[in-house]
DNA sequence: ATGGTAGCCTTGCTA
């Protein structure tokens, strides 16, 4: 079973890339982020015609997450629990292909410090709390998405230049470690120890050409699924295409 | 010291 996460930076703009990649990479379940459209504007017909099931939590202009699966999907939650006031479309939790699967878009948090950074840290705290609930329920789950967190300096092209940024600040990394230390496995890192392998390259300043990237897209596995991890990688192909997303897919394969 | 790019629509905001 092949799982993936990809921040597409507008699903309407990226639909040809998405369809081509789904066809070539043959994943079973994919988490998408930054749809940048309302649920009703999701290009549902095109994806369903290609044989995909969908769960979509959209929002006008910003955010928006989805799960695309070869298997039927049961939607379990369309928001991260813990704050009824939070209306940003950043979380969808489903059951598909025999696992619990989450597509999440963790807040960027810049500029930091500030209101946006406070929101980010609160969101991370809520994610930790909800993960405890998932662990207690003993369901096999995957938390897939754009975390907007570089776990260590090995995940940043220029650590010194980025140390004040919301993606690498100590409070960000502290909460990310707290999440991981609940018992989750970073599916990419555990099998790929080489430093400076990235999933995002800014559009500006020739970042892609210079490999000035960040590793911020992660597949975090529940303890029971970590035992089934067979392979993982970052597929740099889509980032090098025409009019690409600024992120590229991260994937893993589970036995069975 | 600044601006560089992309996508949305709000010709500014978010990233």
Coordinates of C-alpha atoms (C1' of nucleotides) in Angstrom, one line a residue:
Chain A
X1 CA 0.0 0.0 0.0
X2 CA 1.5 3.3 -1.2
X3 CA 0.7 6.5 0.7
X4 CA 1.7 10.0 -0.2
X5 CA 1.3 13.7 0.7
X6 CA 1.5 16.7 -1.7
X7 CA 0.8 20.4 -1.2
X8 CA -0.4 21.2 -4.7
X9 CA -0.7 25.0 -4.3
X10 CA -4.1 25.3 -6.1
X11 CA -5.7 22.0 -7.1
X12 CA -7.4 23.7 -10.1
X13 CA -4.2 25.1 -11.4
X14 CA -2.4 21.8 -10.8
X15 CA -5.0 19.3 -12.0
X16 CA -3.1 18.2 -15.0
X17 CA 0.0 17.6 -12.9
X18 CA -2.0 15.8 -10.3
X19 CA -3.7 13.5 -12.7
X20 CA -0.4 12.7 -14.5
X21 CA 1.4 12.0 -11.2
X22 CA -1.4 9.8 -9.8
X23 CA -1.3 7.8 -13.0
X24 CA 2.6 7.5 -13.0
X25 CA 3.2 7.0 -9.3
X26 CA 0.3 4.7 -8.6
X27 CA -0.3 5.6 -5.0
X28 CA -3.3 4.1 -3.1
X29 CA -4.0 7.0 -0.9
X30 CA -2.9 10.7 -1.2
X31 CA -3.2 13.7 1.1
X32 CA -3.5 17.0 -0.7
X33 CA -3.1 20.5 0.8
X34 CA -3.6 24.1 -0.3
X35 CA -6.5 23.3 -2.6
X36 CA -7.2 27.1 -2.6
X37 CA -10.8 26.6 -3.6
X38 CA -14.2 26.0 -2.1
X39 CA -15.4 22.4 -1.7
X40 CA -17.8 22.9 -4.6
X41 CA -15.0 24.0 -6.9
X42 CA -13.0 20.9 -6.4
X43 CA -12.4 19.2 -9.9
X44 CA -14.2 16.2 -8.6
X45 CA -15.5 14.8 -11.9
X46 CA -12.1 14.6 -13.5
X47 CA -10.6 12.7 -10.6
X48 CA -13.6 10.4 -10.2
X49 CA -13.5 9.7 -13.9
X50 CA -9.9 8.5 -13.4
X51 CA -11.1 6.1 -10.7
X52 CA -10.4 8.1 -7.5
X53 CA -12.6 8.5 -4.4
X54 CA -12.4 11.9 -2.7
X55 CA -12.9 13.6 0.6
X56 CA -12.6 17.4 0.4
X57 CA -12.6 20.2 2.9
X58 CA -12.2 23.3 0.8
X59 CA -12.1 27.1 1.5
X60 CA -12.1 30.1 -0.8
X61 CA -8.7 31.4 -1.7
X62 CA -6.6 29.8 1.0
X63 CA -6.0 26.5 2.7
X64 CA -8.1 23.5 1.7
X65 CA -7.3 19.8 2.2
X66 CA -8.4 16.5 0.6
X67 CA -7.8 12.8 0.6
X68 CA -7.7 11.0 -2.8
X69 CA -8.0 7.2 -2.6
X70 CA -8.3 4.1 -4.7
X71 CA -10.6 2.8 -2.0
X72 CA -14.0 4.1 -0.8
X73 CA -13.7 6.8 1.9
X74 CA -15.6 7.3 5.1
X75 CA -15.1 10.9 6.4
X76 CA -14.7 10.9 10.2
X77 CA -13.8 14.6 10.8
X78 CA -13.6 17.8 8.8
X79 CA -11.7 19.8 11.5
X80 CA -9.0 19.3 14.0
X81 CA -10.8 19.0 17.4
X82 CA -10.2 21.5 20.2
X83 CA -11.3 24.9 18.9
X84 CA -14.8 25.5 17.5
X85 CA -13.7 29.0 16.6
X86 CA -11.1 27.8 14.1
X87 CA -12.7 28.0 10.7
X88 CA -9.6 27.4 8.5
X89 CA -9.8 24.4 6.3
X90 CA -6.7 22.6 7.4
X91 CA -7.7 19.1 8.5
X92 CA -9.6 16.1 7.2
X93 CA -9.6 12.6 8.8
X94 CA -10.9 9.6 7.0
X95 CA -11.0 5.8 7.0
X96 CA -9.9 4.3 3.7
X97 CA -8.2 1.1 2.6
X98 CA -8.3 -0.2 6.2
X99 CA -6.4 2.6 7.8
X100 CA -7.2 5.9 9.5
X101 CA -5.7 8.6 7.3
X102 CA -5.4 12.4 7.9
X103 CA -4.5 15.2 5.5
X104 CA -3.4 18.2 7.4
X105 CA -2.1 21.7 6.6
X106 CA -0.4 23.0 9.7
X107 CA -0.3 26.8 9.9
X108 CA 2.8 28.5 8.6
X109 CA 3.1 30.8 11.6
X110 CA 5.0 33.7 10.1
X111 CA 5.7 36.4 11.1
X112 CA 6.9 35.1 14.4
X113 CA 6.4 36.1 17.1
X114 CA 2.8 37.3 16.6
X115 CA -0.8 36.2 16.3
X116 CA -0.1 33.8 13.4
X117 CA 2.7 32.1 15.4
X118 CA 0.4 31.8 18.4
X119 CA -2.2 30.2 16.2
X120 CA 0.4 27.8 14.9
X121 CA 1.6 26.7 18.3
X122 CA -2.1 26.3 19.5
X123 CA -2.8 24.2 16.4
X124 CA 0.2 21.9 17.2
X125 CA -0.9 21.5 20.8
X126 CA -4.4 20.5 19.6
X127 CA -2.8 18.0 17.1
X128 CA -0.8 16.5 20.0
X129 CA -3.9 16.2 22.1
X130 CA -5.9 14.5 19.3
X131 CA -3.0 12.2 18.5
X132 CA -3.2 10.9 22.1
X133 CA -6.8 10.1 21.4
X134 CA -5.9 8.2 18.3
X135 CA -3.2 6.2 20.1
X136 CA -5.6 5.4 23.0
X137 CA -8.1 4.1 20.5
X138 CA -5.4 1.8 19.0
X139 CA -6.4 2.4 15.4
X140 CA -3.7 2.2 12.7
X141 CA -3.3 5.8 11.5
X142 CA -1.1 8.1 9.3
X143 CA -0.9 11.8 9.8
X144 CA 0.1 13.1 6.4
X145 CA 0.6 16.7 5.3
X146 CA 2.4 20.0 5.1
X147 CA 3.6 20.5 8.7
X148 CA 5.4 23.7 8.0
X149 CA 8.0 22.3 10.4
X150 CA 11.7 21.5 9.6
X151 CA 12.4 18.9 12.3
X152 CA 16.1 19.6 12.5
X153 CA 18.8 21.7 10.8
X154 CA 19.4 18.7 8.5
X155 CA 16.0 19.7 6.9
X156 CA 17.0 23.3 6.1
X157 CA 19.4 24.4 3.3
X158 CA 20.6 27.4 5.4
X159 CA 19.9 26.8 9.1
X160 CA 21.7 30.0 10.2
X161 CA 19.6 32.1 7.9
X162 CA 16.3 30.5 8.9
X163 CA 16.7 30.2 12.7
X164 CA 14.2 33.0 13.4
X165 CA 11.6 31.6 11.0
X166 CA 8.3 30.0 12.3
X167 CA 9.2 26.8 10.5
X168 CA 12.3 26.2 12.6
X169 CA 12.0 28.2 15.8
X170 CA 12.7 26.3 19.1
X171 CA 9.0 26.4 20.2
X172 CA 8.0 24.9 16.9
X173 CA 10.5 22.1 17.1
X174 CA 9.7 21.5 20.7
X175 CA 6.1 20.8 20.0
X176 CA 7.0 18.8 16.9
X177 CA 9.2 16.6 19.0
X178 CA 6.5 16.3 21.6
X179 CA 4.2 14.9 18.8
X180 CA 6.9 12.5 17.5
X181 CA 7.8 11.3 21.0
X182 CA 4.2 10.0 21.5
X183 CA 5.5 7.2 19.4
X184 CA 5.1 8.3 15.7
X185 CA 7.6 7.4 13.0
X186 CA 8.7 9.9 10.3
X187 CA 8.4 7.6 7.3
X188 CA 10.9 9.4 5.2
X189 CA 13.6 10.1 7.7
X190 CA 13.7 6.7 9.3
X191 CA 14.7 5.1 6.0
X192 CA 16.6 8.0 4.5
X193 CA 19.3 9.3 6.8
X194 CA 21.1 11.6 4.3
X195 CA 20.8 15.3 5.4
X196 CA 19.5 18.1 3.1
X197 CA 16.7 16.3 1.2
X198 CA 13.8 18.6 0.7
X199 CA 10.1 18.6 -0.2
X200 CA 9.6 22.4 -0.8
X201 CA 11.6 25.0 -2.7
X202 CA 10.4 28.6 -2.8
X203 CA 9.4 30.0 -6.2
X204 CA 11.8 33.0 -5.6
X205 CA 15.5 33.5 -6.1
X206 CA 16.0 30.4 -8.1
X207 CA 15.6 28.2 -5.0
X208 CA 14.8 25.0 -7.0
X209 CA 17.8 25.4 -9.3
X210 CA 20.1 26.0 -6.4
X211 CA 18.5 23.2 -4.3
X212 CA 17.7 25.8 -1.6
X213 CA 14.8 23.8 0.0
X214 CA 13.2 22.7 3.2
X215 CA 11.8 19.4 4.3
X216 CA 8.4 20.3 5.7
X217 CA 6.0 17.6 4.3
X218 CA 5.8 14.5 6.4
X219 CA 4.1 11.2 6.7
X220 CA 3.9 10.3 10.4
X221 CA 3.0 6.7 11.2
X222 CA 1.3 5.1 14.2
X223 CA 3.4 2.5 16.0
X224 CA 1.5 -0.4 14.5
X225 CA 2.1 0.9 11.0
X226 CA 5.8 1.6 11.5
X227 CA 6.3 -2.1 11.7
X228 CA 4.9 -2.3 8.1
X229 CA 7.0 0.4 6.6
X230 CA 8.8 -1.0 3.6
X231 CA 10.1 2.0 1.6
X232 CA 9.8 5.8 1.4
X233 CA 11.0 8.7 -0.7
X234 CA 10.6 12.1 -2.1
X235 CA 9.5 12.3 -5.7
X236 CA 11.3 15.4 -7.1
X237 CA 9.8 15.0 -10.5
X238 CA 6.8 17.2 -10.3
X239 CA 8.8 20.2 -8.9
X240 CA 10.9 20.2 -12.0
X241 CA 7.9 20.4 -14.4
X242 CA 6.2 23.3 -16.1
X243 CA 4.4 25.7 -13.7
X244 CA 4.9 23.4 -10.8
X245 CA 3.7 23.5 -7.2
X246 CA 6.4 24.8 -4.9
X247 CA 6.1 21.4 -3.0
X248 CA 6.8 17.9 -4.4
X249 CA 5.2 14.6 -3.3
X250 CA 6.5 12.6 -0.3
X251 CA 5.5 8.9 -0.3
X252 CA 5.9 5.7 1.7
X253 CA 5.0 2.0 1.0
X254 CA 3.5 -0.3 3.7
X255 CA 3.6 -4.0 3.4
X256 CA 0.2 -5.7 2.6
Chain B
dA1 C1' 18.9 47.3 1.6
dT2 C1' 15.6 45.3 -1.2
dG3 C1' 13.1 42.3 -4.0
dG4 C1' 12.7 38.4 -5.9
dT5 C1' 7.6 34.4 -7.5
dA6 C1' 3.0 32.4 -7.5
dG7 C1' -2.0 32.0 -6.6
dC8 C1' -6.1 33.8 -5.0
dC9 C1' -9.1 37.8 -5.8
dT10 C1' -9.1 41.5 -1.5
dT11 C1' -4.6 45.3 -7.1
dG12 C1' -3.4 43.1 -0.7
dC13 C1' -2.8 38.8 1.6
dT14 C1' -0.7 34.4 2.2
dA15 C1' 3.1 31.7 1.5

